[in-house]
PDB file of C-alpha atoms in Angstrom:
ATOM      1  CA  ALA A   1     -13.154  46.229  14.361  1.00  0.00           C
ATOM      2  CA  VAL A   2      -9.620  44.861  14.161  1.00  0.00           C
ATOM      3  CA  ASP A   3      -8.691  43.435  10.768  1.00  0.00           C
ATOM      4  CA  GLY A   4      -5.835  41.103   9.889  1.00  0.00           C
ATOM      5  CA  ALA A   5      -3.566  43.952   8.828  1.00  0.00           C
ATOM      6  CA  LYS A   6      -3.547  45.238  12.418  1.00  0.00           C
ATOM      7  CA  ILE A   7      -2.582  41.903  14.012  1.00  0.00           C
ATOM      8  CA  LEU A   8       1.097  41.042  14.281  1.00  0.00           C
ATOM      9  CA  ASN A   9       2.069  37.546  13.206  1.00  0.00           C
ATOM     10  CA  GLY A  10       2.324  35.308  16.248  1.00  0.00           C
ATOM     11  CA  SER A  11       0.680  37.824  18.558  1.00  0.00           C
ATOM     12  CA  ILE A  12      -2.490  35.756  19.092  1.00  0.00           C
ATOM     13  CA  THR A  13      -2.095  32.544  21.061  1.00  0.00           C
ATOM     14  CA  SER A  14      -4.552  29.924  22.275  1.00  0.00           C
ATOM     15  CA  ALA A  15      -4.775  31.804  25.580  1.00  0.00           C
ATOM     16  CA  ASP A  16      -6.401  34.721  23.714  1.00  0.00           C
ATOM     17  CA  LEU A  17      -9.230  32.568  22.357  1.00  0.00           C
ATOM     18  CA  ASN A  18     -12.375  31.358  24.047  1.00  0.00           C
ATOM     19  CA  ALA A  19     -12.089  27.730  25.179  1.00  0.00           C
ATOM     20  CA  SER A  20     -15.372  26.741  23.534  1.00  0.00           C
ATOM     21  CA  LEU A  21     -14.170  28.240  20.244  1.00  0.00           C
ATOM     22  CA  LEU A  22     -11.014  26.124  20.437  1.00  0.00           C
ATOM     23  CA  ASN A  23     -12.954  22.962  21.211  1.00  0.00           C
ATOM     24  CA  ASN A  24     -15.631  23.377  18.566  1.00  0.00           C
ATOM     25  CA  THR A  25     -13.880  25.146  15.707  1.00  0.00           C
ATOM     26  CA  PHE A  26     -10.299  23.859  15.492  1.00  0.00           C
ATOM     27  CA  TRP A  27      -8.584  20.507  15.686  1.00  0.00           C
ATOM     28  CA  ASN A  28      -6.454  20.626  18.820  1.00  0.00           C
ATOM     29  CA  LEU A  29      -2.981  19.236  19.362  1.00  0.00           C
ATOM     30  CA  GLY A  30      -4.275  17.547  22.504  1.00  0.00           C
ATOM     31  CA  GLY A  31      -7.249  15.966  20.759  1.00  0.00           C
ATOM     32  CA  ASN A  32     -10.912  16.886  20.472  1.00  0.00           C
ATOM     33  CA  ALA A  33     -14.008  15.746  22.330  1.00  0.00           C
ATOM     34  CA  GLY A  34     -17.622  15.634  21.219  1.00  0.00           C
ATOM     35  CA  THR A  35     -16.927  15.246  17.488  1.00  0.00           C
ATOM     36  CA  THR A  36     -19.478  13.817  15.073  1.00  0.00           C
ATOM     37  CA  PRO A  37     -18.017  11.145  12.749  1.00  0.00           C
ATOM     38  CA  GLY A  38     -18.918  11.746   9.127  1.00  0.00           C
ATOM     39  CA  THR A  39     -19.752  15.386   9.790  1.00  0.00           C
ATOM     40  CA  GLN A  40     -16.463  16.507  11.344  1.00  0.00           C
ATOM     41  CA  PHE A  41     -13.270  15.050   9.936  1.00  0.00           C
ATOM     42  CA  LEU A  42      -9.637  15.522   8.990  1.00  0.00           C
ATOM     43  CA  GLY A  43      -9.268  15.198   5.257  1.00  0.00           C
ATOM     44  CA  THR A  44     -10.209  16.528   1.863  1.00  0.00           C
ATOM     45  CA  ALA A  45     -13.677  17.426   0.652  1.00  0.00           C
ATOM     46  CA  ASP A  46     -12.744  17.323  -3.029  1.00  0.00           C
ATOM     47  CA  ASN A  47     -11.200  14.758  -5.368  1.00  0.00           C
ATOM     48  CA  GLN A  48      -7.693  15.115  -3.944  1.00  0.00           C
ATOM     49  CA  PRO A  49      -5.514  12.712  -1.929  1.00  0.00           C
ATOM     50  CA  LEU A  50      -4.639  13.208   1.719  1.00  0.00           C
ATOM     51  CA  GLU A  51      -1.063  12.744   2.930  1.00  0.00           C
ATOM     52  CA  LEU A  52       0.390  12.423   6.417  1.00  0.00           C
ATOM     53  CA  LYS A  53       4.093  13.098   6.893  1.00  0.00           C
ATOM     54  CA  VAL A  54       6.739  12.081   9.429  1.00  0.00           C
ATOM     55  CA  ASN A  55      10.055  13.982   9.545  1.00  0.00           C
ATOM     56  CA  ASN A  56       8.732  15.856   6.487  1.00  0.00           C
ATOM     57  CA  GLN A  57       8.458  12.632   4.517  1.00  0.00           C
ATOM     58  CA  ARG A  58       5.251  10.977   3.413  1.00  0.00           C
ATOM     59  CA  GLY A  59       4.214   8.115   5.669  1.00  0.00           C
ATOM     60  CA  LEU A  60       0.626   7.591   4.535  1.00  0.00           C
ATOM     61  CA  ARG A  61      -1.340   8.561   1.435  1.00  0.00           C
ATOM     62  CA  LEU A  62      -5.095   8.120   0.987  1.00  0.00           C
ATOM     63  CA  GLU A  63      -6.133   8.403  -2.647  1.00  0.00           C
ATOM     64  CA  PRO A  64      -9.607   8.850  -4.116  1.00  0.00           C
ATOM     65  CA  THR A  65     -10.523   6.402  -6.873  1.00  0.00           C
ATOM     66  CA  SER A  66     -13.092   6.089  -9.627  1.00  0.00           C
ATOM     67  CA  SER A  67     -15.248   4.177  -7.129  1.00  0.00           C
ATOM     68  CA  THR A  68     -16.793   6.929  -5.021  1.00  0.00           C
ATOM     69  CA  ASP A  69     -16.699   4.985  -1.749  1.00  0.00           C
ATOM     70  CA  THR A  70     -13.309   3.252  -2.097  1.00  0.00           C
ATOM     71  CA  VAL A  71      -9.845   4.712  -1.502  1.00  0.00           C
ATOM     72  CA  ASN A  72      -6.325   3.453  -2.131  1.00  0.00           C
ATOM     73  CA  VAL A  73      -4.308   3.243   1.086  1.00  0.00           C
ATOM     74  CA  ILE A  74      -0.568   3.643   0.551  1.00  0.00           C
ATOM     75  CA  GLY A  75       1.726   3.471   3.558  1.00  0.00           C
ATOM     76  CA  GLY A  76       5.487   3.446   3.946  1.00  0.00           C
ATOM     77  CA  SER A  77       7.960   5.053   1.575  1.00  0.00           C
ATOM     78  CA  ALA A  78       6.900   7.865  -0.733  1.00  0.00           C
ATOM     79  CA  ARG A  79       8.203   5.644  -3.550  1.00  0.00           C
ATOM     80  CA  ASN A  80       5.310   3.211  -3.060  1.00  0.00           C
ATOM     81  CA  TYR A  81       2.344   3.671  -5.351  1.00  0.00           C
ATOM     82  CA  ALA A  82      -0.874   2.287  -6.782  1.00  0.00           C
ATOM     83  CA  GLY A  83      -1.311   2.265 -10.555  1.00  0.00           C
ATOM     84  CA  GLY A  84      -3.558   4.682 -12.396  1.00  0.00           C
ATOM     85  CA  ASN A  85      -7.278   3.851 -12.297  1.00  0.00           C
ATOM     86  CA  VAL A  86      -6.680   1.129  -9.692  1.00  0.00           C
ATOM     87  CA  VAL A  87      -9.463   0.759  -7.114  1.00  0.00           C
ATOM     88  CA  GLY A  88      -9.111  -0.453  -3.535  1.00  0.00           C
ATOM     89  CA  ALA A  89      -5.334  -0.984  -3.469  1.00  0.00           C
ATOM     90  CA  THR A  90      -3.515  -1.333  -0.152  1.00  0.00           C
ATOM     91  CA  ILE A  91       0.193  -0.992   0.600  1.00  0.00           C
ATOM     92  CA  GLY A  92       0.803  -1.368   4.308  1.00  0.00           C
ATOM     93  CA  GLY A  93       4.363  -0.061   4.376  1.00  0.00           C
ATOM     94  CA  GLY A  94       7.924  -0.856   3.422  1.00  0.00           C
ATOM     95  CA  GLY A  95       9.699   0.422   0.345  1.00  0.00           C
ATOM     96  CA  THR A  96      12.625   2.809   0.479  1.00  0.00           C
ATOM     97  CA  GLY A  97      14.554   5.356  -1.496  1.00  0.00           C
ATOM     98  CA  ASN A  98      17.872   4.101  -0.169  1.00  0.00           C
ATOM     99  CA  TYR A  99      18.506   0.807   1.611  1.00  0.00           C
ATOM    100  CA  ALA A 100      22.094  -0.397   1.342  1.00  0.00           C
ATOM    101  CA  GLY A 101      22.471   2.035  -1.547  1.00  0.00           C
ATOM    102  CA  LEU A 102      19.439   0.804  -3.496  1.00  0.00           C
ATOM    103  CA  ALA A 103      15.890   2.049  -3.990  1.00  0.00           C
ATOM    104  CA  HIS A 104      12.975  -0.370  -3.642  1.00  0.00           C
ATOM    105  CA  THR A 105       9.367   0.384  -4.573  1.00  0.00           C
ATOM    106  CA  ASN A 106       6.305  -1.552  -3.506  1.00  0.00           C
ATOM    107  CA  ARG A 107       3.476  -1.187  -6.005  1.00  0.00           C
ATOM    108  CA  VAL A 108      -0.028  -2.427  -6.678  1.00  0.00           C
ATOM    109  CA  GLU A 109      -1.318  -2.218 -10.243  1.00  0.00           C
ATOM    110  CA  ALA A 110      -4.474  -4.313  -9.799  1.00  0.00           C
ATOM    111  CA  ASN A 111      -7.855  -3.687  -8.210  1.00  0.00           C
ATOM    112  CA  PHE A 112      -8.141  -4.656  -4.544  1.00  0.00           C
ATOM    113  CA  GLY A 113      -4.545  -5.916  -4.481  1.00  0.00           C
ATOM    114  CA  THR A 114      -2.613  -5.870  -1.211  1.00  0.00           C
ATOM    115  CA  VAL A 115       1.124  -5.584  -0.553  1.00  0.00           C
ATOM    116  CA  SER A 116       1.640  -5.617   3.198  1.00  0.00           C
ATOM    117  CA  GLY A 117       5.254  -4.455   3.185  1.00  0.00           C
ATOM    118  CA  GLY A 118       8.800  -5.463   2.405  1.00  0.00           C
ATOM    119  CA  LEU A 119      10.997  -4.182  -0.418  1.00  0.00           C
ATOM    120  CA  GLY A 120      10.447  -4.120  -4.155  1.00  0.00           C
ATOM    121  CA  ASN A 121       7.265  -6.186  -4.175  1.00  0.00           C
ATOM    122  CA  THR A 122       4.823  -5.915  -7.089  1.00  0.00           C
ATOM    123  CA  ILE A 123       1.297  -6.923  -7.976  1.00  0.00           C
ATOM    124  CA  GLN A 124       1.002  -6.416 -11.723  1.00  0.00           C
ATOM    125  CA  THR A 125      -1.981  -5.317 -13.801  1.00  0.00           C
ATOM    126  CA  ASN A 126      -5.245  -7.261 -13.659  1.00  0.00           C
ATOM    127  CA  ALA A 127      -3.987  -9.517 -10.864  1.00  0.00           C
ATOM    128  CA  ASN A 128      -7.103  -8.433  -9.018  1.00  0.00           C
ATOM    129  CA  LEU A 129      -7.692  -9.452  -5.396  1.00  0.00           C
ATOM    130  CA  ALA A 130      -4.138 -10.777  -5.062  1.00  0.00           C
ATOM    131  CA  THR A 131      -2.216 -10.635  -1.772  1.00  0.00           C
ATOM    132  CA  LEU A 132       1.550 -10.280  -1.273  1.00  0.00           C
ATOM    133  CA  GLY A 133       2.708 -10.344   2.328  1.00  0.00           C
ATOM    134  CA  GLY A 134       6.261  -9.044   2.298  1.00  0.00           C
ATOM    135  CA  GLY A 135       9.814 -10.143   1.692  1.00  0.00           C
ATOM    136  CA  SER A 136      11.827  -8.736  -1.186  1.00  0.00           C
ATOM    137  CA  GLU A 137      11.570  -8.618  -4.982  1.00  0.00           C
ATOM    138  CA  ASN A 138       8.500 -10.838  -5.175  1.00  0.00           C
ATOM    139  CA  THR A 139       6.019 -10.539  -8.041  1.00  0.00           C
ATOM    140  CA  ILE A 140       2.448 -11.546  -8.694  1.00  0.00           C
ATOM    141  CA  GLN A 141       2.311 -11.257 -12.457  1.00  0.00           C
ATOM    142  CA  THR A 142      -0.379  -9.967 -14.810  1.00  0.00           C
ATOM    143  CA  GLY A 143      -3.821 -11.513 -14.531  1.00  0.00           C
ATOM    144  CA  ALA A 144      -3.045 -13.762 -11.559  1.00  0.00           C
ATOM    145  CA  LEU A 145      -6.451 -13.439  -9.895  1.00  0.00           C
ATOM    146  CA  TYR A 146      -6.788 -14.311  -6.195  1.00  0.00           C
ATOM    147  CA  ALA A 147      -3.118 -15.285  -5.944  1.00  0.00           C
ATOM    148  CA  THR A 148      -1.345 -15.429  -2.567  1.00  0.00           C
ATOM    149  CA  LEU A 149       2.388 -14.902  -2.052  1.00  0.00           C
ATOM    150  CA  GLY A 150       3.477 -14.802   1.569  1.00  0.00           C
ATOM    151  CA  GLY A 151       7.002 -13.432   1.336  1.00  0.00           C
ATOM    152  CA  GLY A 152      10.547 -14.641   0.851  1.00  0.00           C
ATOM    153  CA  TRP A 153      12.793 -13.551  -2.006  1.00  0.00           C
ATOM    154  CA  GLN A 154      12.300 -13.403  -5.770  1.00  0.00           C
ATOM    155  CA  ASN A 155       9.216 -15.600  -5.803  1.00  0.00           C
ATOM    156  CA  THR A 156       6.829 -15.375  -8.759  1.00  0.00           C
ATOM    157  CA  ILE A 157       3.183 -16.156  -9.325  1.00  0.00           C
ATOM    158  CA  GLN A 158       2.981 -16.810 -13.057  1.00  0.00           C
ATOM    159  CA  PRO A 159       0.810 -14.773 -15.479  1.00  0.00           C
ATOM    160  CA  TYR A 160      -2.906 -15.634 -15.315  1.00  0.00           C
ATOM    161  CA  ALA A 161      -2.219 -18.128 -12.532  1.00  0.00           C
ATOM    162  CA  TYR A 162      -5.593 -18.167 -10.783  1.00  0.00           C
ATOM    163  CA  TYR A 163      -5.595 -19.034  -7.058  1.00  0.00           C
ATOM    164  CA  ALA A 164      -1.870 -19.846  -6.994  1.00  0.00           C
ATOM    165  CA  THR A 165      -0.030 -19.992  -3.647  1.00  0.00           C
ATOM    166  CA  ILE A 166       3.589 -19.474  -2.619  1.00  0.00           C
ATOM    167  CA  PRO A 167       3.988 -19.186   1.173  1.00  0.00           C
ATOM    168  CA  GLY A 168       7.619 -18.011   1.046  1.00  0.00           C
ATOM    169  CA  GLY A 169      11.068 -19.364   0.352  1.00  0.00           C
ATOM    170  CA  ALA A 170      13.279 -18.262  -2.518  1.00  0.00           C
ATOM    171  CA  GLN A 171      12.881 -18.172  -6.307  1.00  0.00           C
ATOM    172  CA  ASN A 172       9.773 -20.321  -6.327  1.00  0.00           C
ATOM    173  CA  SER A 173       7.156 -20.151  -9.075  1.00  0.00           C
ATOM    174  CA  ALA A 174       3.535 -21.314  -9.299  1.00  0.00           C
ATOM    175  CA  THR A 175       0.732 -21.452 -11.850  1.00  0.00           C
ATOM    176  CA  SER A 176      -3.060 -21.798 -11.424  1.00  0.00           C
ATOM    177  CA  TYR A 177      -4.275 -23.654  -8.316  1.00  0.00           C
ATOM    178  CA  ALA A 178      -0.667 -24.723  -7.660  1.00  0.00           C
ATOM    179  CA  PHE A 179       1.509 -24.560  -4.536  1.00  0.00           C
ATOM    180  CA  ALA A 180       5.278 -24.003  -4.458  1.00  0.00           C
ATOM    181  CA  ALA A 181       7.575 -23.724  -1.438  1.00  0.00           C
ATOM    182  CA  GLY A 182      11.208 -24.138  -0.492  1.00  0.00           C
ATOM    183  CA  ARG A 183      13.947 -23.072  -2.895  1.00  0.00           C
ATOM    184  CA  GLN A 184      13.450 -22.916  -6.666  1.00  0.00           C
ATOM    185  CA  ALA A 185      10.296 -25.011  -6.547  1.00  0.00           C
ATOM    186  CA  LYS A 186       8.547 -24.743  -9.935  1.00  0.00           C
ATOM    187  CA  ALA A 187       4.878 -25.676  -9.816  1.00  0.00           C
ATOM    188  CA  ASN A 188       4.349 -25.266 -13.552  1.00  0.00           C
ATOM    189  CA  HIS A 189       1.308 -27.507 -13.959  1.00  0.00           C
ATOM    190  CA  THR A 190      -2.227 -26.636 -12.929  1.00  0.00           C
ATOM    191  CA  GLY A 191      -2.933 -27.904  -9.426  1.00  0.00           C
ATOM    192  CA  ALA A 192       0.640 -29.118  -8.821  1.00  0.00           C
ATOM    193  CA  PHE A 193       2.168 -29.252  -5.315  1.00  0.00           C
ATOM    194  CA  VAL A 194       5.943 -28.783  -5.337  1.00  0.00           C
ATOM    195  CA  TRP A 195       7.930 -28.634  -2.114  1.00  0.00           C
ATOM    196  CA  ALA A 196      11.622 -28.214  -2.791  1.00  0.00           C
ATOM    197  CA  ASP A 197      14.570 -28.501  -0.408  1.00  0.00           C
ATOM    198  CA  SER A 198      17.513 -26.091  -0.129  1.00  0.00           C
ATOM    199  CA  THR A 199      19.295 -27.335  -3.278  1.00  0.00           C
ATOM    200  CA  VAL A 200      20.317 -24.603  -5.696  1.00  0.00           C
ATOM    201  CA  ALA A 201      18.447 -26.162  -8.630  1.00  0.00           C
ATOM    202  CA  ASP A 202      14.915 -26.130 -10.022  1.00  0.00           C
TER     203      ASP A 202
END
């Protein structure tokens, strides 16, 4: 028998191993055939996250949650994160540690919230099932259930604004069941529709 102490590091290559052993035991750089989904997998078998890196930096993180069959999916910058005890969060990408000298974090702090990308976008606590598409420095505030914010810059869904919508634009704000678009449109009344022009004024 030859034990590990008798084998020089790097002295065994794939050419020294049986082809069937390579195909059925290890994950190959060229891909594998004949795998069984659910039985054979890349990942963790315990309550720990899985991370994939590019250029030695995190590009994707899959986190276990308190719901046994739901994970948080966090793509993009390693600065992006889902809040503690959040279930079913998704961050598609974006975020950065240094863009034009500034750091920008995308974060989801509500169950089943989605930030698709962009820079510095936030879904705050209890804004469950809210969606934020992209853009920069946009916020869906606390308790804004089912809110939708498409993108743009510095737009805000107000606290506890159920079903509010802002498709984009700049510095717009909306409350429950309201719609705001353009520049500095303030839909502050339930069900209001405010479509502003480019004037620098509310």
